[in-house]
Coordinates of C-alpha atoms and ligand atoms in Angstrom, one line a residue:
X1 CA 31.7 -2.2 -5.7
X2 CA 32.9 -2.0 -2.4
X3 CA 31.5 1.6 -2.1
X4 CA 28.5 0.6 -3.1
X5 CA 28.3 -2.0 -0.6
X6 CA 29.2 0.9 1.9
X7 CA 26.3 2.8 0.5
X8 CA 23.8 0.6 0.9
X9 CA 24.6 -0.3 4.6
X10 CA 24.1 3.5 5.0
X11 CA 21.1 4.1 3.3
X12 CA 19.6 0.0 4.9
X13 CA 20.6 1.0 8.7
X14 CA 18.3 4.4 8.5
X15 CA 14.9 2.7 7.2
X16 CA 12.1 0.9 9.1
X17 CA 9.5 -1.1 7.7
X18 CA 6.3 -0.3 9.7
X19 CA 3.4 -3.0 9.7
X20 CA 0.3 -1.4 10.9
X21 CA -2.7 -3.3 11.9
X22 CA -4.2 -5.9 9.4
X23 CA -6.7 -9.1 9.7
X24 CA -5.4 -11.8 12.2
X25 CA -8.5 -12.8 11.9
X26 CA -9.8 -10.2 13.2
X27 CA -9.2 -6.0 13.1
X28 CA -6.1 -6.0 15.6
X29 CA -4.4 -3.0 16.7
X30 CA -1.2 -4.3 16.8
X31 CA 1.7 -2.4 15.0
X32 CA 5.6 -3.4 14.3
X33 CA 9.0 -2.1 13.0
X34 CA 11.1 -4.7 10.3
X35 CA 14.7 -3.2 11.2
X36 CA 17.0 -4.0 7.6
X37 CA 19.8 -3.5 9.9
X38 CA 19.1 -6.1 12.5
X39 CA 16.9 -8.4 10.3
X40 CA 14.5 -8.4 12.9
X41 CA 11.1 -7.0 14.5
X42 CA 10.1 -5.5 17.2
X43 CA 6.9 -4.1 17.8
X44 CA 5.9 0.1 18.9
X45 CA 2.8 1.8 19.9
X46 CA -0.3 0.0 19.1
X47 CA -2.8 2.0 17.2
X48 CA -5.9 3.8 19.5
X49 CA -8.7 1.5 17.7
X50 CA -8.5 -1.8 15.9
X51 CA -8.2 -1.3 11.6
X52 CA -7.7 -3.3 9.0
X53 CA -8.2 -2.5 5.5
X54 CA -7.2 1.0 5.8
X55 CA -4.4 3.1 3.7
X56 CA -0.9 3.8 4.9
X57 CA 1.2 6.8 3.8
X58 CA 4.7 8.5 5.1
X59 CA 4.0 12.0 4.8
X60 CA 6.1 14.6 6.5
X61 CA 7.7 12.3 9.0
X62 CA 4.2 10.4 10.1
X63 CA 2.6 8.0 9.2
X64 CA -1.0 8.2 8.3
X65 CA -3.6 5.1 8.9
X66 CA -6.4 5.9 6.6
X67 CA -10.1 5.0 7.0
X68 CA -10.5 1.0 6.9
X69 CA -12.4 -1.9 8.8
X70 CA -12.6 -1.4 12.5
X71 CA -14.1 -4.8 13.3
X72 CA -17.8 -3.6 12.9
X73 CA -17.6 -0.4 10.5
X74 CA -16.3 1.0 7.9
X75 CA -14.5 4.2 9.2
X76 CA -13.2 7.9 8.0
X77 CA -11.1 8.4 11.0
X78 CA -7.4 8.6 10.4
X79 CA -4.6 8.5 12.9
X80 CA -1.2 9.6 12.3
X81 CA 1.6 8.0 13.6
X82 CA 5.0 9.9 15.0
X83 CA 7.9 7.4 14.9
X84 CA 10.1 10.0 17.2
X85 CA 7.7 10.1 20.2
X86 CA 6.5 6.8 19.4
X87 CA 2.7 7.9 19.5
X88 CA -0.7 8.2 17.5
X89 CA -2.7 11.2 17.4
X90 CA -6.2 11.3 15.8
X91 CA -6.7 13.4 12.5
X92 CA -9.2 15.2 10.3
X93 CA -11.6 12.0 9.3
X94 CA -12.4 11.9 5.4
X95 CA -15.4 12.7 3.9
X96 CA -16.4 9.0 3.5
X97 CA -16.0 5.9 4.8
X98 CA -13.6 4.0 3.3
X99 CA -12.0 0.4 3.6
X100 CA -9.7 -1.3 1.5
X101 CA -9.0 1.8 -0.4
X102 CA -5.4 2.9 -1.8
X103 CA -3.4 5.8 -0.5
X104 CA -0.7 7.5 -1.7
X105 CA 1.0 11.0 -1.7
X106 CA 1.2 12.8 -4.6
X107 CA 2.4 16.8 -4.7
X108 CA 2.7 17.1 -1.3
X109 CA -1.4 16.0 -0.9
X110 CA -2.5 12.8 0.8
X111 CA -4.9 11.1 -1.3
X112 CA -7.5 8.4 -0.2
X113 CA -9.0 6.3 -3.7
X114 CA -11.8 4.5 -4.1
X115 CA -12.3 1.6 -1.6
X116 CA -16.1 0.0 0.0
X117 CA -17.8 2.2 2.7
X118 CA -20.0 -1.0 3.2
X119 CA -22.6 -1.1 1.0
X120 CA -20.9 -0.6 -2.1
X121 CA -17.7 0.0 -4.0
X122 CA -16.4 3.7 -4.3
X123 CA -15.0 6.3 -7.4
X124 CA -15.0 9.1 -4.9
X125 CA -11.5 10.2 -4.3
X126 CA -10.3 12.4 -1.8
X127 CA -7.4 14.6 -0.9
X128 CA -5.6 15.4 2.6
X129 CA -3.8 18.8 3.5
X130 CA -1.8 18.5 6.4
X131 CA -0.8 21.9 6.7
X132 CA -4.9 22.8 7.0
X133 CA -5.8 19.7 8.4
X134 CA -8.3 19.2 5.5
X135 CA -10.2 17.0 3.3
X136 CA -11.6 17.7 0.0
X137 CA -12.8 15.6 -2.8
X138 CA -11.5 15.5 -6.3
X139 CA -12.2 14.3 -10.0
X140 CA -13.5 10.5 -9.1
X141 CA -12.9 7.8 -11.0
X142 CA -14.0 6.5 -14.0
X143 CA -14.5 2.9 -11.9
X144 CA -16.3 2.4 -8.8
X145 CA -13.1 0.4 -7.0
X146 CA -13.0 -1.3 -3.9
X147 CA -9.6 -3.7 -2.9
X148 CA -8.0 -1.1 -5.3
X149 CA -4.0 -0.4 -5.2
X150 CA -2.3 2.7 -5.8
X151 CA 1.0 4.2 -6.6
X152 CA 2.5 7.2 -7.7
X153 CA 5.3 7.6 -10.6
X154 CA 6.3 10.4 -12.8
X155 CA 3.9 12.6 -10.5
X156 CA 0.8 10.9 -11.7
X157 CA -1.6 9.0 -9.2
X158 CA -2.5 5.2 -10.6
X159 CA -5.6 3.1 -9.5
X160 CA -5.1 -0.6 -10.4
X161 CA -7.6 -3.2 -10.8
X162 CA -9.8 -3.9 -7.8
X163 CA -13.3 -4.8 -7.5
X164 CA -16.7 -3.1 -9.3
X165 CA -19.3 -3.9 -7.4
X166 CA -21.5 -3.0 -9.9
X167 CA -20.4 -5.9 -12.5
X168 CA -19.4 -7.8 -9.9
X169 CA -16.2 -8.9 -11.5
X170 CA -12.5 -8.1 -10.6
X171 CA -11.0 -5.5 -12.6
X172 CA -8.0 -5.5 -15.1
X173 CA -8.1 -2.1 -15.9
X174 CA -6.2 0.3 -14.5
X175 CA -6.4 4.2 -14.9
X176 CA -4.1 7.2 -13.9
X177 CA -4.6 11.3 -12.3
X178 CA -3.1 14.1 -13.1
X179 CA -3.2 16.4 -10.7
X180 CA -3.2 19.7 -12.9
X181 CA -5.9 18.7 -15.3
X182 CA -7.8 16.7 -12.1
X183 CA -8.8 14.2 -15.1
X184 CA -8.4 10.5 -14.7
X185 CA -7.5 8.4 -17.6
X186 CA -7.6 5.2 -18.7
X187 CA -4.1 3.4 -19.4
X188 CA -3.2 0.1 -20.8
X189 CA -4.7 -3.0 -18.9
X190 CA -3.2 -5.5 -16.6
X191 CA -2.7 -9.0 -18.6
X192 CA -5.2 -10.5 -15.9
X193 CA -7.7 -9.3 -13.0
X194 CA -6.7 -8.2 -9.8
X195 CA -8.3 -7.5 -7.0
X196 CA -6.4 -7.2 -3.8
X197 CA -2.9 -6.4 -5.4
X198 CA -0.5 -5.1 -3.7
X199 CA 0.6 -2.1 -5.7
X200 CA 4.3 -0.5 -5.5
X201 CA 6.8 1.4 -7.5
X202 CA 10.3 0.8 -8.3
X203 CA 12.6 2.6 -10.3
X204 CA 9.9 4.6 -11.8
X205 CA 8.0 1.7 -12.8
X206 CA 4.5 0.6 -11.6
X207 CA 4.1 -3.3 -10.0
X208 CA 1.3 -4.9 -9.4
X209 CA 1.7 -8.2 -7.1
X210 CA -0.2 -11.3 -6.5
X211 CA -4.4 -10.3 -6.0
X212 CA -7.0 -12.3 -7.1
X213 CA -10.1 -13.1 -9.5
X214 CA -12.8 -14.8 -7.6
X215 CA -11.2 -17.8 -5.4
X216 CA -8.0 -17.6 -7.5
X217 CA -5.6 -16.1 -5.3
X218 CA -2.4 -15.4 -7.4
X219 CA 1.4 -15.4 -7.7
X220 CA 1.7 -13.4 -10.8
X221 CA 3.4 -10.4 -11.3
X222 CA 3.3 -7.8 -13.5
X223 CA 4.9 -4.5 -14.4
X224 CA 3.7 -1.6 -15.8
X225 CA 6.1 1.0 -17.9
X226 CA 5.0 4.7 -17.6
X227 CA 7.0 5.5 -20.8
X228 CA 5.8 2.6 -23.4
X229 CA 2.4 2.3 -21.6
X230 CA 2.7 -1.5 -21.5
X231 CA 2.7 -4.1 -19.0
X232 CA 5.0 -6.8 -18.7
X233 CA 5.2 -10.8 -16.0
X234 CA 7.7 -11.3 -14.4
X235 CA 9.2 -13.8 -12.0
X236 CA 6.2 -15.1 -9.8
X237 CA 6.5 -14.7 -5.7
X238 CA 7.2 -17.6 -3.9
X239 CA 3.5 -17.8 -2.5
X240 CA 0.0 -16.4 -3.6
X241 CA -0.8 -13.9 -1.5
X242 CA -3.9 -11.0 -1.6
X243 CA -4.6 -8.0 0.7
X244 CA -0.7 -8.0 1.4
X245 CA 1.4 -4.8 1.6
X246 CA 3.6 -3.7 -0.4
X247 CA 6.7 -0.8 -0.4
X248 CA 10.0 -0.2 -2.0
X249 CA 13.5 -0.2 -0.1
X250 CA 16.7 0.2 -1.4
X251 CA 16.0 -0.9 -4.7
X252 CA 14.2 -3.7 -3.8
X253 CA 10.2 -4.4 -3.7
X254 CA 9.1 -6.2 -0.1
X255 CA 5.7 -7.7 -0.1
X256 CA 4.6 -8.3 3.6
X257 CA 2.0 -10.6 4.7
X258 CA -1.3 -10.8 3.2
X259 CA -3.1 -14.4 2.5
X260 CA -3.0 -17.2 0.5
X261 CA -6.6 -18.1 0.1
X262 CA -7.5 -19.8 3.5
X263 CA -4.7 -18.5 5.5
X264 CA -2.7 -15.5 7.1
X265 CA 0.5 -15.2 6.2
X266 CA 3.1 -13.6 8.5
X267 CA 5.9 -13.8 6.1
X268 CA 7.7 -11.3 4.1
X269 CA 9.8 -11.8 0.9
X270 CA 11.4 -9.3 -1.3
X271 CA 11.8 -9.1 -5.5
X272 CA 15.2 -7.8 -6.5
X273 CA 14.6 -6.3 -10.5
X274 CA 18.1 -7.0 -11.5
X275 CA 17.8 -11.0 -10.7
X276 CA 14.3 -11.0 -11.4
X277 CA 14.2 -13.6 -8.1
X278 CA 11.7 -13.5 -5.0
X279 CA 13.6 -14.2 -2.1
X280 CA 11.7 -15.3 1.1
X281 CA 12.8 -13.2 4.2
X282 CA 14.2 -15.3 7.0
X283 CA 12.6 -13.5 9.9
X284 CA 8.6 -13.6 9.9
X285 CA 6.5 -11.0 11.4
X286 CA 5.1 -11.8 15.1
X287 CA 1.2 -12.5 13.3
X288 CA -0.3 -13.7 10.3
X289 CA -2.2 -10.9 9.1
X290 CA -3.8 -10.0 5.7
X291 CA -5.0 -6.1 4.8
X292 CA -1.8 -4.7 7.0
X293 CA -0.6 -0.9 6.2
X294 CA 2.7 -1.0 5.2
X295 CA 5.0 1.5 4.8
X296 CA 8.6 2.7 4.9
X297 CA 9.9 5.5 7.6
X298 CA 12.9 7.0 8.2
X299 CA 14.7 5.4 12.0
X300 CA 14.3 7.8 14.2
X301 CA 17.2 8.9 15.9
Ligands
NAG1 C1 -16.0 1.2 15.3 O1 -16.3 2.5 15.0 C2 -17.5 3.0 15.5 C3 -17.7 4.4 15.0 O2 -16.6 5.2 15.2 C4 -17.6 2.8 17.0 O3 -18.9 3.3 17.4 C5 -17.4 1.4 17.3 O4 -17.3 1.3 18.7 C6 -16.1 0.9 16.7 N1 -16.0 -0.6 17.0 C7 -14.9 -1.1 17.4 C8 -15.0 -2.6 17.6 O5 -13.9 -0.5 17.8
NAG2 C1 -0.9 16.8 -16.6 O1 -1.6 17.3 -17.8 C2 -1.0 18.5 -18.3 C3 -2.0 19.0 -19.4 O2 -2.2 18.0 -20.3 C4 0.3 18.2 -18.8 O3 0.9 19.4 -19.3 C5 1.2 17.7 -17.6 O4 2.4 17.3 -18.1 C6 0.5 16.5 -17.0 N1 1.2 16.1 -15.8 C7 2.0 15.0 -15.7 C8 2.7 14.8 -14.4 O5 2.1 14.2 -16.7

């Protein structure tokens, strides 16, 4: 027990929760750190251009803003982030623009899925090498997605719910790529529609939190199991949130910000699978915001 305890310090003490842009109400360019250690934020190098909506990776030590809203367009730029010299550089830009898409890194690739380049929703997906400083397109989905989430387990890519502009409904299916065959598959669906969800693995299982269907903004949470393909509730957050961010610390799932409906939310709370209890965090980030990158880095040193 009490090495455990020890462990966890270690491993809490080394990570950072980075918040990058978002919606207060507008595209701001405004980026900040959660510290586990301290409990508290501070913030770091705003981003070169105001983005909202965009994806948010760790990939090789950087962190990589993806595409997004930038007050007026939809963009394909893409800035990295390095947390050592506190800086962002400017990238490759994707293929197409791309707001409130998912991103995620699977094999060593960084993928951008689906998303709205402004006129309508997208199945294009496309793939990131750093080492080349590439884009490419792959296999696109079987559903034009925008306000889609992502997450990788088992080294398959998943695209959950979201919005297809063409029914004009929100989506409870959900479907998964493997990178080998470049095929993309239909898996079991949600219980209910989601659009917006905040999309994050733990312990090798897929969660998809809050979202909405139309002006329902939820607090529902599900959880999907790679091995049974089935998906299961469980305890409901605290508040409804959509457009939040979501990531995966220490064994616990954080979901950070988002908003409720009418409002901005500039809290964070976290779910902890072995309680199956949401527990509000007590410090609240400096700004409402809603469509925030989130993601976890390693302190730098
Ligand atoms: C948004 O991006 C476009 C294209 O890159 C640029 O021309 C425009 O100035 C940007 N708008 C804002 C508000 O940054
Ligand atoms: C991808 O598909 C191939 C061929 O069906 C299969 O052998 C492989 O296990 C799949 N990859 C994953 C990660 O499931």
């Amino acid at each position: 027990m009490q090495w455990r305890f020890v462990q966890a310090l270690a491993f809490l003490s080394f990570q950072l929760m980075v918040v990058v842009g978002g919606q207060a109400p507008k595209a701001i360019r405004s980026v900040e750190c959660y510290d586990f250690k301290e409990e508290r934020w501070h913030q770091v190098a705003e981003l070169p251009s105001r983005r909202c909506r965009a994806g948010m990776v760790y990939m090789a030590g950087l962190v990589f803003a993806v595409g997004g809203f930038n007050g007026s367009l939809r963009v394909r730029t893409v800035d990295s982030y390095d947390p050592v010299k506190d800086q962002w550089t400017s990238v490759a830009n994707m293929r197409d623009r791309r707001s409130t898409l998912g991103a995620a890194v699977l094999n060593g690739l960084l993928y951008a899925v689906g998303g709205f380049d402004g006129s309508t929703g997208l199945s294009s997906v496309e793939a990131y090498n750093i080492k080349s400083n590439e884009w490419f397109h792959v296999a696109p989905m079987n559903t034009r997605r925008s306000s889609v989430g992502v997450g990788v387990v088992g080294g398959l890519l998943y695209a959950v719910g979201g919005y297809d502009g063409a029914s004009r409904q929100c989506l409870s299916t959900v479907e998964c790529y493997n990178a080998t065959t470049n095929e993309w598959t239909y898996i079991a669906e949600m219980s209910t529609r989601r659009s917006g969800a905040g999309v994050g693995v733990l312990n090798n299982l897929l969660y998809a939190v809050g979202g909405h269907d139309g002006p329902l903004v939820r607090k529902s949470v599900e959880v999907y199991d790679p091995s049974t393909n089935t998906w299961r509730q469980v305890a409901d957050m605290n508040m409804c949130r959509r457009n939040a961010g979501v990531c995966a610390v220490n064994g616990l799932l954080y979901v950070v910000g988002g908003d409720d409906g009418s409002c901005n939310l500039a809290s964070v709370e976290y779910y902890n699978p072995t309680t199956d209890k949401w527990t509000v965090v007590s410090s609240c980030m400096s700004t409402g915001r809603s469509y925030a990158g989130v993601t976890v880095i390693d302190k730098p040193l």
